[in-house]
Coordinates of C-alpha atoms and ligand atoms in Angstrom, one line a residue:
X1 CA -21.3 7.7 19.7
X2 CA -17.7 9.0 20.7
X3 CA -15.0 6.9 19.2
X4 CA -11.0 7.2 19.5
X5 CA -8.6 6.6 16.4
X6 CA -4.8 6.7 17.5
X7 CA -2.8 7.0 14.7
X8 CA -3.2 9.8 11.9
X9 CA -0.9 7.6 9.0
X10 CA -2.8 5.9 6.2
X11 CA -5.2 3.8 8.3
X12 CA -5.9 6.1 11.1
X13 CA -6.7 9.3 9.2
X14 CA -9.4 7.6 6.3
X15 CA -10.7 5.3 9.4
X16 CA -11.5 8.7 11.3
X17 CA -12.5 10.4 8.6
X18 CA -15.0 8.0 7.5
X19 CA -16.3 7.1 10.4
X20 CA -17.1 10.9 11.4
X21 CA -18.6 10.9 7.4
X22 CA -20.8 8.0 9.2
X23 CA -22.1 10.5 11.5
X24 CA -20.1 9.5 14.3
X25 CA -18.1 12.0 16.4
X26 CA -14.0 10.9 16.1
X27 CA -11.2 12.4 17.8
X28 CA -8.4 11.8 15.9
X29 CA -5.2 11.9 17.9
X30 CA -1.7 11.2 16.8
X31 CA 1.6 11.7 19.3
X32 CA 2.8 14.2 16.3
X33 CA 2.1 17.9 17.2
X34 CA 3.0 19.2 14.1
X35 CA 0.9 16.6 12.3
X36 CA -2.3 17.3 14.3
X37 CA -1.7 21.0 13.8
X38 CA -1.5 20.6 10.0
X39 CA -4.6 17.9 9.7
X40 CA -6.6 20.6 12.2
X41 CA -6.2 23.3 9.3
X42 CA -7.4 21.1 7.2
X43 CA -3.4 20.2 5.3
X44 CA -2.8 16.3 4.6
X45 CA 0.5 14.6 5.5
X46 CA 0.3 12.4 2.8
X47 CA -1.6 12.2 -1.1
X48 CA -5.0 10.2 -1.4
X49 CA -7.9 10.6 -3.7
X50 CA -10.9 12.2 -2.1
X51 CA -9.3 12.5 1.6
X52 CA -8.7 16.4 2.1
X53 CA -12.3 16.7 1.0
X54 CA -13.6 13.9 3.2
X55 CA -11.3 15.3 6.4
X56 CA -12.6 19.2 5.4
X57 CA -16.0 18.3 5.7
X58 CA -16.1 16.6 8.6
X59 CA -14.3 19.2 10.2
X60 CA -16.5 21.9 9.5
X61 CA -19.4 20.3 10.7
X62 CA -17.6 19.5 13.9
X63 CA -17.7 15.4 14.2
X64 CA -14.0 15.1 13.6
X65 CA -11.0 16.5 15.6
X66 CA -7.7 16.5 15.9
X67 CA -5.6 16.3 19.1
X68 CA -2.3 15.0 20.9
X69 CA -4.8 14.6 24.1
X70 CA -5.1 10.6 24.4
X71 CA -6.6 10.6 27.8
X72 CA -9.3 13.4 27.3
X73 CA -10.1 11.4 24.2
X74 CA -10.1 8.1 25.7
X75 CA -12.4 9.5 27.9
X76 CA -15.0 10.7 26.1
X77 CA -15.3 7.6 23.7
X78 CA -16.9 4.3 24.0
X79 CA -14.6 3.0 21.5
X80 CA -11.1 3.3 20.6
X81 CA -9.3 2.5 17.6
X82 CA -5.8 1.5 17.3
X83 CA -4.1 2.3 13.8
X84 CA -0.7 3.3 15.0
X85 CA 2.3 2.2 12.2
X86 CA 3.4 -1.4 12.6
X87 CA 6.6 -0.8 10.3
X88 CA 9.4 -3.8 9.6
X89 CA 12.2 -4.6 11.5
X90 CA 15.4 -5.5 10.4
X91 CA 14.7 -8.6 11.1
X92 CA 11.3 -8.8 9.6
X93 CA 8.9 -9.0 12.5
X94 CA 6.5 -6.3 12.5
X95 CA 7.8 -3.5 15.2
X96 CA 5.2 -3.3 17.7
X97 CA 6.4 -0.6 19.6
X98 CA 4.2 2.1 18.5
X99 CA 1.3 -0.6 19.4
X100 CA 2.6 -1.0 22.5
X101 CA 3.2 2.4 23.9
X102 CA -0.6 3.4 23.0
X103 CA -1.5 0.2 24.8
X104 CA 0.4 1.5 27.8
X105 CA -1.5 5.0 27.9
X106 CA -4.8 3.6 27.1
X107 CA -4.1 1.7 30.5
X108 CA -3.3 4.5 32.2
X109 CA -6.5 6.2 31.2
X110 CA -9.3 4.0 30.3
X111 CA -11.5 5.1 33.5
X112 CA -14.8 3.3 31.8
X113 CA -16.1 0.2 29.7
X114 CA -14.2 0.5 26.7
X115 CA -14.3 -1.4 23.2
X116 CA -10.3 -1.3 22.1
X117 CA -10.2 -2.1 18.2
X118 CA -6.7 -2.9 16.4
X119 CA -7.2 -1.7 12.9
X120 CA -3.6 -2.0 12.5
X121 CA -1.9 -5.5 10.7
X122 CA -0.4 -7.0 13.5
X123 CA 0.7 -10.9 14.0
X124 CA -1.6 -13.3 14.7
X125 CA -2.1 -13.6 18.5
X126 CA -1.6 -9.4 19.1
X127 CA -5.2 -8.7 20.1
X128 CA -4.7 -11.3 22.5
X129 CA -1.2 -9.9 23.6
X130 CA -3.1 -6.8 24.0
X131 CA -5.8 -8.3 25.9
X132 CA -3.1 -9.6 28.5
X133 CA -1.0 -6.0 28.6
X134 CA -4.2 -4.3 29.1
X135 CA -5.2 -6.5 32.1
X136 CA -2.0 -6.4 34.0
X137 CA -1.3 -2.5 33.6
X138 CA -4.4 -1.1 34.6
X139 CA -4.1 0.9 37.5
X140 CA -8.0 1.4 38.5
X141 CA -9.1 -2.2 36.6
X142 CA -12.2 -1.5 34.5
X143 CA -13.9 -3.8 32.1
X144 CA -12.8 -3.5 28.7
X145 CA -12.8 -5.7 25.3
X146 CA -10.3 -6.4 22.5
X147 CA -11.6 -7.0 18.7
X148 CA -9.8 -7.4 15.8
X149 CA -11.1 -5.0 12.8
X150 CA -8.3 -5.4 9.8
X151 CA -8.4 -3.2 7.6
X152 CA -8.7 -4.2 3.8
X153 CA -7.5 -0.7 2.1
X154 CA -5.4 0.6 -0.9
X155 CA -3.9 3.3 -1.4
X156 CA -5.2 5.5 -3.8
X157 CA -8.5 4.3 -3.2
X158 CA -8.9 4.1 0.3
X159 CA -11.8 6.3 1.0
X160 CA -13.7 4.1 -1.6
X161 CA -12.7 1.1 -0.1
X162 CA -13.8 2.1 3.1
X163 CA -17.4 3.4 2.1
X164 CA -18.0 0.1 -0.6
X165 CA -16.2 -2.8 1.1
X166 CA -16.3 -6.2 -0.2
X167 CA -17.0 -7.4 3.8
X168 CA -16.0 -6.1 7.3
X169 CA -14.3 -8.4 9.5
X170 CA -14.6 -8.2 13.2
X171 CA -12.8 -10.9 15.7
X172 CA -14.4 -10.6 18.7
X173 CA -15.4 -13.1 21.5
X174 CA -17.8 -10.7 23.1
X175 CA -21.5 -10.1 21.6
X176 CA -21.7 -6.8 23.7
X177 CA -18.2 -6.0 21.9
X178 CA -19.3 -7.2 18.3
X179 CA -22.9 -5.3 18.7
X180 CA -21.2 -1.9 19.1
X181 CA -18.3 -2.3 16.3
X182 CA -21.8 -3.0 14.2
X183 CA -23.3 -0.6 15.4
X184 CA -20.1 1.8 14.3
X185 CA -20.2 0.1 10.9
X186 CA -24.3 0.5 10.8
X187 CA -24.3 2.3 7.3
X188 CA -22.9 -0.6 5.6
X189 CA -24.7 -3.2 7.5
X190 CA -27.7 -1.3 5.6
X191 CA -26.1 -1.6 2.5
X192 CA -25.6 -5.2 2.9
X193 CA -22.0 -5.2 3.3
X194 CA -21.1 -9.0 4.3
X195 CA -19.9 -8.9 7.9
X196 CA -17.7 -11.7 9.1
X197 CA -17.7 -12.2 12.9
X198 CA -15.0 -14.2 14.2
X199 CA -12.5 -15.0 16.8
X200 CA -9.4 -12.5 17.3
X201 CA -6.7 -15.0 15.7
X202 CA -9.2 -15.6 12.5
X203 CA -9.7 -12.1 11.7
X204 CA -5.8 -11.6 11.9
X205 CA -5.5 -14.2 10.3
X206 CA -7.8 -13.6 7.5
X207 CA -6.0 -10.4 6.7
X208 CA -2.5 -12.0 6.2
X209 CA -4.3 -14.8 3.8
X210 CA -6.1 -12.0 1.8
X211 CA -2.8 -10.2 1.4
X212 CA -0.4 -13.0 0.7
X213 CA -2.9 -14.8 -1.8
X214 CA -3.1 -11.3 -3.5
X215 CA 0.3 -11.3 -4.3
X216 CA 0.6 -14.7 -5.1
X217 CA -1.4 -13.7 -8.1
X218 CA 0.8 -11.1 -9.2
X219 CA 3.7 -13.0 -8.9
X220 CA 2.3 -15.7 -10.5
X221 CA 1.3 -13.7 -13.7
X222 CA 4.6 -11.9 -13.1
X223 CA 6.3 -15.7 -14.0
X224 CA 3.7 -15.8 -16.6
X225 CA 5.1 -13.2 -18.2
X226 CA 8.7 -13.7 -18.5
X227 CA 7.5 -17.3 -19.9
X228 CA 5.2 -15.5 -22.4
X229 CA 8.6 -13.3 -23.9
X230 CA 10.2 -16.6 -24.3
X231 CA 7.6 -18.2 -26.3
X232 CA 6.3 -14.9 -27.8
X233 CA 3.3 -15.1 -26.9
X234 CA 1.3 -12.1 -24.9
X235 CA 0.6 -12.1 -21.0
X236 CA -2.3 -9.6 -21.2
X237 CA -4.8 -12.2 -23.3
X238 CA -3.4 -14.8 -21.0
X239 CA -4.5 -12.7 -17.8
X240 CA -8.0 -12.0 -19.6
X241 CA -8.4 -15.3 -20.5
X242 CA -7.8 -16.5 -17.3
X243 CA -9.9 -13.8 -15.5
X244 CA -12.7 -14.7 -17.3
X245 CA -13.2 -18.0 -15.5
X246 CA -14.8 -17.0 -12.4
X247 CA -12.9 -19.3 -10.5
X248 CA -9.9 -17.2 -10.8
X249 CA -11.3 -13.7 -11.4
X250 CA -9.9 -11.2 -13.8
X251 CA -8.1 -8.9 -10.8
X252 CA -4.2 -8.5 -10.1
X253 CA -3.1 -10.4 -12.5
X254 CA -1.5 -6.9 -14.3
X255 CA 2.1 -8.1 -15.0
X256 CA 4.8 -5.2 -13.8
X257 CA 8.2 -4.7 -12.2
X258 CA 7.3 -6.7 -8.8
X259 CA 4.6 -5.2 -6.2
X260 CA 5.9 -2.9 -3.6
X261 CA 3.8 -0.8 -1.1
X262 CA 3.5 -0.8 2.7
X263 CA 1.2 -3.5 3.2
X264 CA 2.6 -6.9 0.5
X265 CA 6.0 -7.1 1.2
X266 CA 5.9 -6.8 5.2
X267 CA 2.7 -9.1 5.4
X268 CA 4.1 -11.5 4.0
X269 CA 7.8 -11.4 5.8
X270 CA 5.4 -11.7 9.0
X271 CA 3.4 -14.7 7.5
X272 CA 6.4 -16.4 6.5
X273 CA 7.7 -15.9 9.7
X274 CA 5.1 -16.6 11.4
X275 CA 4.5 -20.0 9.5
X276 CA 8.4 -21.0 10.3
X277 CA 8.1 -20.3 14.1
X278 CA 5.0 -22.5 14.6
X279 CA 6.4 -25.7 12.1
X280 CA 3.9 -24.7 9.6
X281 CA 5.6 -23.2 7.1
X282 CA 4.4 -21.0 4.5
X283 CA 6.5 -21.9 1.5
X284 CA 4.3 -20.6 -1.2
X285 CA 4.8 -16.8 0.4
X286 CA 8.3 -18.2 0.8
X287 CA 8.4 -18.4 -2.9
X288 CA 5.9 -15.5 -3.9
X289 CA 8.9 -13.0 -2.2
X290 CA 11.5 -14.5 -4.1
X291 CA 9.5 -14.4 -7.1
X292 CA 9.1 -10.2 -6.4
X293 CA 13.0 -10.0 -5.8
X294 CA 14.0 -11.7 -9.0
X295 CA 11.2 -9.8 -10.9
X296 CA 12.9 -6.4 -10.1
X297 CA 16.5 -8.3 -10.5
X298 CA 15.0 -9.0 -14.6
X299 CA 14.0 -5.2 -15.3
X300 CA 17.6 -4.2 -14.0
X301 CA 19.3 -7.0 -16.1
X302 CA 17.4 -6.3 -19.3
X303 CA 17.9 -2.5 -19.0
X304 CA 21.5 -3.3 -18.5
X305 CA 21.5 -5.5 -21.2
X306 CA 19.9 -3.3 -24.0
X307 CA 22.0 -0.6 -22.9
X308 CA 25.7 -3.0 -23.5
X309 CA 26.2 -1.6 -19.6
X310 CA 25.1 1.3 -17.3
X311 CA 28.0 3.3 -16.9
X312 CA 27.2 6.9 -17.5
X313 CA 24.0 6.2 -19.2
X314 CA 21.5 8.7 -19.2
X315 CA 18.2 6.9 -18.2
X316 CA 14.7 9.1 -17.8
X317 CA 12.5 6.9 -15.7
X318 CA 8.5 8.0 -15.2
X319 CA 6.8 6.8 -12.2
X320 CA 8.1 6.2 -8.6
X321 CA 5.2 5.6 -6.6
X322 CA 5.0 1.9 -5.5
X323 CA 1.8 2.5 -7.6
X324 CA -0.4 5.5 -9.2
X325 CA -2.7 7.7 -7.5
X326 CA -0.2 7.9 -4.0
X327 CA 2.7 9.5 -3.0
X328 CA 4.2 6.9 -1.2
X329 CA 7.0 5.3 -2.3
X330 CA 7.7 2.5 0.5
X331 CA 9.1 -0.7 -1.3
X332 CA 8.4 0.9 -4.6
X333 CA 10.1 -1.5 -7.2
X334 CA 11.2 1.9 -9.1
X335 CA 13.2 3.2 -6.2
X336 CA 14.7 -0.1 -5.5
X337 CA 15.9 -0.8 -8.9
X338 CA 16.5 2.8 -9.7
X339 CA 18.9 2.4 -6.5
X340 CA 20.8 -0.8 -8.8
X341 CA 21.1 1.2 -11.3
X342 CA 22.8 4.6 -9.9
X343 CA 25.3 1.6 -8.1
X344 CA 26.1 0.3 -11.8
X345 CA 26.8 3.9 -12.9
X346 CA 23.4 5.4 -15.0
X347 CA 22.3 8.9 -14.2
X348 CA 19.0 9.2 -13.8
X349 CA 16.3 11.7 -14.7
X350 CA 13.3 11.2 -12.6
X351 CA 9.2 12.3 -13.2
X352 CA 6.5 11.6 -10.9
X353 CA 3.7 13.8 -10.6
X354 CA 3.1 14.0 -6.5
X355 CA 6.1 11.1 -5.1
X356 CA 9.2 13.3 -6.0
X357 CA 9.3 15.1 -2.6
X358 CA 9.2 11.4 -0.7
X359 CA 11.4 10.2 -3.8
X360 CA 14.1 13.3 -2.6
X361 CA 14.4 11.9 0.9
X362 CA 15.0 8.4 -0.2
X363 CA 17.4 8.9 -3.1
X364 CA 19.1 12.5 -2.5
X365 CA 21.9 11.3 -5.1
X366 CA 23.3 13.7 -7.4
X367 CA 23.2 11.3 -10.3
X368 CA 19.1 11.7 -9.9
X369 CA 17.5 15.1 -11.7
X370 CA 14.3 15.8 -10.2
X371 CA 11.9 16.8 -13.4
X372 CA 9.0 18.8 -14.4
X373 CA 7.7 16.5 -16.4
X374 CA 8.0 13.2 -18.8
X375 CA 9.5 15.4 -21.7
X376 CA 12.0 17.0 -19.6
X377 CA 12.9 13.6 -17.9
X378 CA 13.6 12.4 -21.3
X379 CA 15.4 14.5 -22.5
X380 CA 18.4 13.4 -23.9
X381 CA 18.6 9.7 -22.6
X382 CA 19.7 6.8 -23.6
X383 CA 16.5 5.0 -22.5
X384 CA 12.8 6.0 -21.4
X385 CA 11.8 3.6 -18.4
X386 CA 8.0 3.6 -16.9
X387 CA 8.1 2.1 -13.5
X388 CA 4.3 3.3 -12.5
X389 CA 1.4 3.5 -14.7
X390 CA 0.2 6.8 -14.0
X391 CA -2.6 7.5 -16.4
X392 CA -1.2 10.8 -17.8
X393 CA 1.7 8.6 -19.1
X394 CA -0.8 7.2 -21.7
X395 CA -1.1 10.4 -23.2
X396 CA 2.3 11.5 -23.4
X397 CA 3.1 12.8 -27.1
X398 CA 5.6 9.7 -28.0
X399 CA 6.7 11.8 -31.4
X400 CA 7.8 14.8 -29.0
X401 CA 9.4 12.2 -26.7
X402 CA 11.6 10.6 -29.2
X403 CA 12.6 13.7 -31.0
X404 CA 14.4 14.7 -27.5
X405 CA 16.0 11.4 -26.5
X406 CA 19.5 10.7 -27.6
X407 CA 18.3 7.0 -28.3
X408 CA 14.6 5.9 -29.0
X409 CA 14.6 3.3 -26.6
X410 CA 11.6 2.5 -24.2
X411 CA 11.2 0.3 -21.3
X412 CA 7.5 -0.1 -20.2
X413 CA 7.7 -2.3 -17.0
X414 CA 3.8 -1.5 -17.1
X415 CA 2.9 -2.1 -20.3
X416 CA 0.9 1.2 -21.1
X417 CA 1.6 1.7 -24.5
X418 CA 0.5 -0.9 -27.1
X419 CA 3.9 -2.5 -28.9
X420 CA 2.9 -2.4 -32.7
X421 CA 1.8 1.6 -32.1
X422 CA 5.2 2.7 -30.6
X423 CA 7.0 0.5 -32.8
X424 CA 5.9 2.1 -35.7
X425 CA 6.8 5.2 -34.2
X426 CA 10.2 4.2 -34.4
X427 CA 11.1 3.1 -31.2
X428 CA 12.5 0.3 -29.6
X429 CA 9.9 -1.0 -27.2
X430 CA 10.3 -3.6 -24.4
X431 CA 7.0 -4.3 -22.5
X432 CA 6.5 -7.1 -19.9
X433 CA 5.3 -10.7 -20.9
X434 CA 5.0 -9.5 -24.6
X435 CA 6.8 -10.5 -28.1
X436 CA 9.8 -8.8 -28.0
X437 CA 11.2 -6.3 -31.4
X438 CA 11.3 -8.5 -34.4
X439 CA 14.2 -9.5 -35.0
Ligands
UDX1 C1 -0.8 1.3 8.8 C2 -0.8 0.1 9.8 O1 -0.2 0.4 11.0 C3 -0.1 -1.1 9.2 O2 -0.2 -2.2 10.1 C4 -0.8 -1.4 7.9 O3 -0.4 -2.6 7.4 C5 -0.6 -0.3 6.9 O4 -1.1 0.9 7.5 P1 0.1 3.6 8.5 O5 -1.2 4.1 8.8 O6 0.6 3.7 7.1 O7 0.3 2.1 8.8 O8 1.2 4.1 9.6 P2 2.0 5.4 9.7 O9 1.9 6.2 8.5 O10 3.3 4.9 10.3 O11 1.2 6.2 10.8 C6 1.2 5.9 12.2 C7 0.9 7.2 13.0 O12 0.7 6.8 14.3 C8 1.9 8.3 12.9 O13 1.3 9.5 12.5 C9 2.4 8.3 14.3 O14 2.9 9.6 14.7 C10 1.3 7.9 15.1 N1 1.6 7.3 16.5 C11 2.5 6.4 16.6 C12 0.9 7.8 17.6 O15 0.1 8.7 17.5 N2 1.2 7.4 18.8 C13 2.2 6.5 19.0 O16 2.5 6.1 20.2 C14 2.9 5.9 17.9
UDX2 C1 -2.8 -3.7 -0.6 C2 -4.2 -4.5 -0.6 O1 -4.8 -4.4 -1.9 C3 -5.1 -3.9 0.5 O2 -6.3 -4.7 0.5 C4 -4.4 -3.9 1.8 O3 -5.2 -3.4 2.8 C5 -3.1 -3.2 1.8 O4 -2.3 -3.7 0.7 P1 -2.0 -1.4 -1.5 O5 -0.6 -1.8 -1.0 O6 -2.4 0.0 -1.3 O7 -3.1 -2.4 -1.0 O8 -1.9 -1.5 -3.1 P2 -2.4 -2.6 -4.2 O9 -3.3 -1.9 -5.2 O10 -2.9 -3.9 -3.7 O11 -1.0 -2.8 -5.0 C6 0.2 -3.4 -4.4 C7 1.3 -3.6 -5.3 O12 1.0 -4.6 -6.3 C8 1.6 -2.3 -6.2 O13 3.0 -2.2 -6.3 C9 1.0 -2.6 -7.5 O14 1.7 -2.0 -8.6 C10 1.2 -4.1 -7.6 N1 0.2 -4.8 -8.5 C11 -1.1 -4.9 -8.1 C12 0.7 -5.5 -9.6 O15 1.9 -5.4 -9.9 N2 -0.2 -6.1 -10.4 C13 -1.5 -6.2 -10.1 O16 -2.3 -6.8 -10.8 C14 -2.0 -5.5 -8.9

């Protein structure tokens, strides 16, 4: 089978990817000539675990291309994915012009039954949009469907998630439709993946729940943790504690500096949103965002506190990825609070071992130093901040840190180190949701 995947950004590129590992043949097209170029000689635009080697593969054996040709595509392919960026705007509300314009080609080209999938998160009530745009700009009507296929993926595991996931969701009010998005999925189906088949406003639906109850989670540990520093006692028993009922499951409840990312913070705007404009408001999200803000708010105060001010402070900071394993820095908590503190004054020196090209476009301050690595970031501060938990942070030698620091005094929004061991090393050591020093 021929399929179509518009859109070469996070989404697009693993969907294509995988699905040509599935053994069907994708053209992967993207509006971005230089992109396409790069992705056709095998280079990535962007960082993810296993994805040059999944794309590489697939190209040499032929199922997967890459082309700015929509229409010869469109053409060739049965189905056709949407996975174009649906980015915030200022407002809140998803932008949906990228949606729209490939809605408005596939129109002008769709010259056969065709099976038009948004992969995309897009509000509730899109597909149907869609559905109606479709209909009324056809030139030569032919039949064609609308499901709803949300995507469930993270970054730095994406290719895993798409291979092993938990369930596939398809929306769909056509069985002809819903046999051949099974039929794309069929190596799953072997494995027994749950599929859900639903209408189009469930499944888009169902990906705003999973996302905004996700992060409910984190916030909610996140409040946890600043009650656990209060009372002394320690978040990450009360997180194992709790995870071990299987009612509430042992996942995201990692206390940290707020969640960031491209998916948390703009899903639940849109939920919110959403909720208010149909009088059925969604206060917890309401709450869950406000939760994130003041969490970020709390590591700026403290550092600003333990420091008695920011002005010219020298502050290394590892990590600026929203997360590890990515490059991408979108609503990372490290740039946004990193961004407070250059306002109140500190000078930063910044490590991150792939986001400090993305970091660069973002933050092109001269009170930033781009460095080599954690030592040289830390050299000479006044403080040590880890804002991501990249795993070659845990094996930093602390001894070598501290003996090039102007002040042994470390602020571990992620709590990677354990507090007695890096106490005893000398330092003063602030984790989240654990005793503070001894006083
Ligand atoms: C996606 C989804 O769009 C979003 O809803 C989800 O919540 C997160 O992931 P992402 O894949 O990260 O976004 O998007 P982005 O990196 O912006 O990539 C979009 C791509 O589509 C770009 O390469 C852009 O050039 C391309 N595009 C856009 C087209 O090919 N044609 C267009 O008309 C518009
Ligand atoms: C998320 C969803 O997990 C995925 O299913 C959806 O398709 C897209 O959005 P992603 O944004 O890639 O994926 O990252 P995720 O691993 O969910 O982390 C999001 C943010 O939450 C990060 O900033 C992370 O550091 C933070 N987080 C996560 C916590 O602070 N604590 C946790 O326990 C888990």
């Amino acid at each position: 089978m021929h399929i179509t995947v518009v859109g070469t950004g996070y989404v697009g590129l693993v969907t294509g990817a995988a699905l040509a590992d599935f053994g069907l043949n994708v053209s992967c097209v993207d509006s971005d000539e230089q992109k396409i170029e790069a992705l056709s000689s095998g280079r990535m635009p962007f960082y993810e675990i296993g994805l040059k080697e999944l794309v590489n593969r697939n190209l040499a054996n032929g199922r997967l291309t890459f082309s700015t040709d929509l229409e010869a595509a469109v053409r060739a392919s049965l189905t056709v994915f949407i996975a174009v960026g649906t980015p915030d705007l200022p407002d809140g509300t998803p932008n949906l012009t990228q949606v729209d314009s490939v809605v408005a080609a596939l129109a002008e080209c769709m010259d056969d039954y065709k099976v038009v999938v948004t992969k995309s998160t897009v509000p509730v009530g899109t597909a149907r949009r869609i559905q109606r745009l479709l209909t009324g700009k056809q030139r030569r009507p032919v039949e064609f469907v609308v499901v709803s296929n949300p995507e469930f993926l993270r970054e730095g595991s994406a290719v895993e998630d798409f291979m092993r996931p938990n369930r596939v969701v398809i929306g769909a009010e056509s069985d002809r439709a819903v046999a051949i998005v099974k039929d794309i999925y069929r190596p799953l189906y072997l494995n027994e993946t749950p599929f859900v088949i639903t209408s189009l406003e469930t499944a888009e639906l169902i990906k705003y729940a999973c996302n905004a109850f996700l992060a409910t989670k984190i916030s909610f540990i996140n409040e946890m943790a600043n009650l656990c520093e209060k009372v002394g006692a320690d978040v990450h028993h009360v997180a194992r504690a709790m995870g071990l009922d299987k009612r509430i499951g042992p996942k995201f409840l990692h206390p940290g500096p707020g969640f960031g990312g491209s998916c948390f913070p703009k899903d639940l705007v849109a939920l919110a949103r959403t909720g208010r404009q149909l009088e059925a408001p969604q206060r917890l999200a309401e709450v869950v965002m406000e939760i994130n803000r003041r969490q970020k708010e709390r590591v700026f105060s403290r550092i600003k506190a333990e420091l008695g001010g920011l002005e010219r402070k020298r502050i290394g900071l590892l990590g600026l990825a929203f997360k590890p394993n990515t490059d991408d820095i979108r609503e990372a908590p490290a740039i946004d609070i990193c961004r407070r503190l250059l306002e109140a004054g500190a000078r930063i020196q910044a490590y991150d071992p792939v986001a400090m090209p993305n970091s660069r476009k973002v933050l092109n301050d001269k009170n930033v130093v781009y460095c080599p690595d954690a030592y040289a970031a830390a050299a000479g501060v006044d403080a040590l901040w880890i804002a991501t938990e990249w795993n070659e942070f845990r094996n930093i030698n602390l001894n070598r840190i501290k003996s090039v620091m102007q002040a042994p005094v470390l602020f571990d929004s992620r709590n990677v180190f354990d507090p007695e061991k890096v106490r005893a090393l000398g330092f003063r050591y602030f984790g989240t949701g654990r005793p503070g020093p001894p006083h």
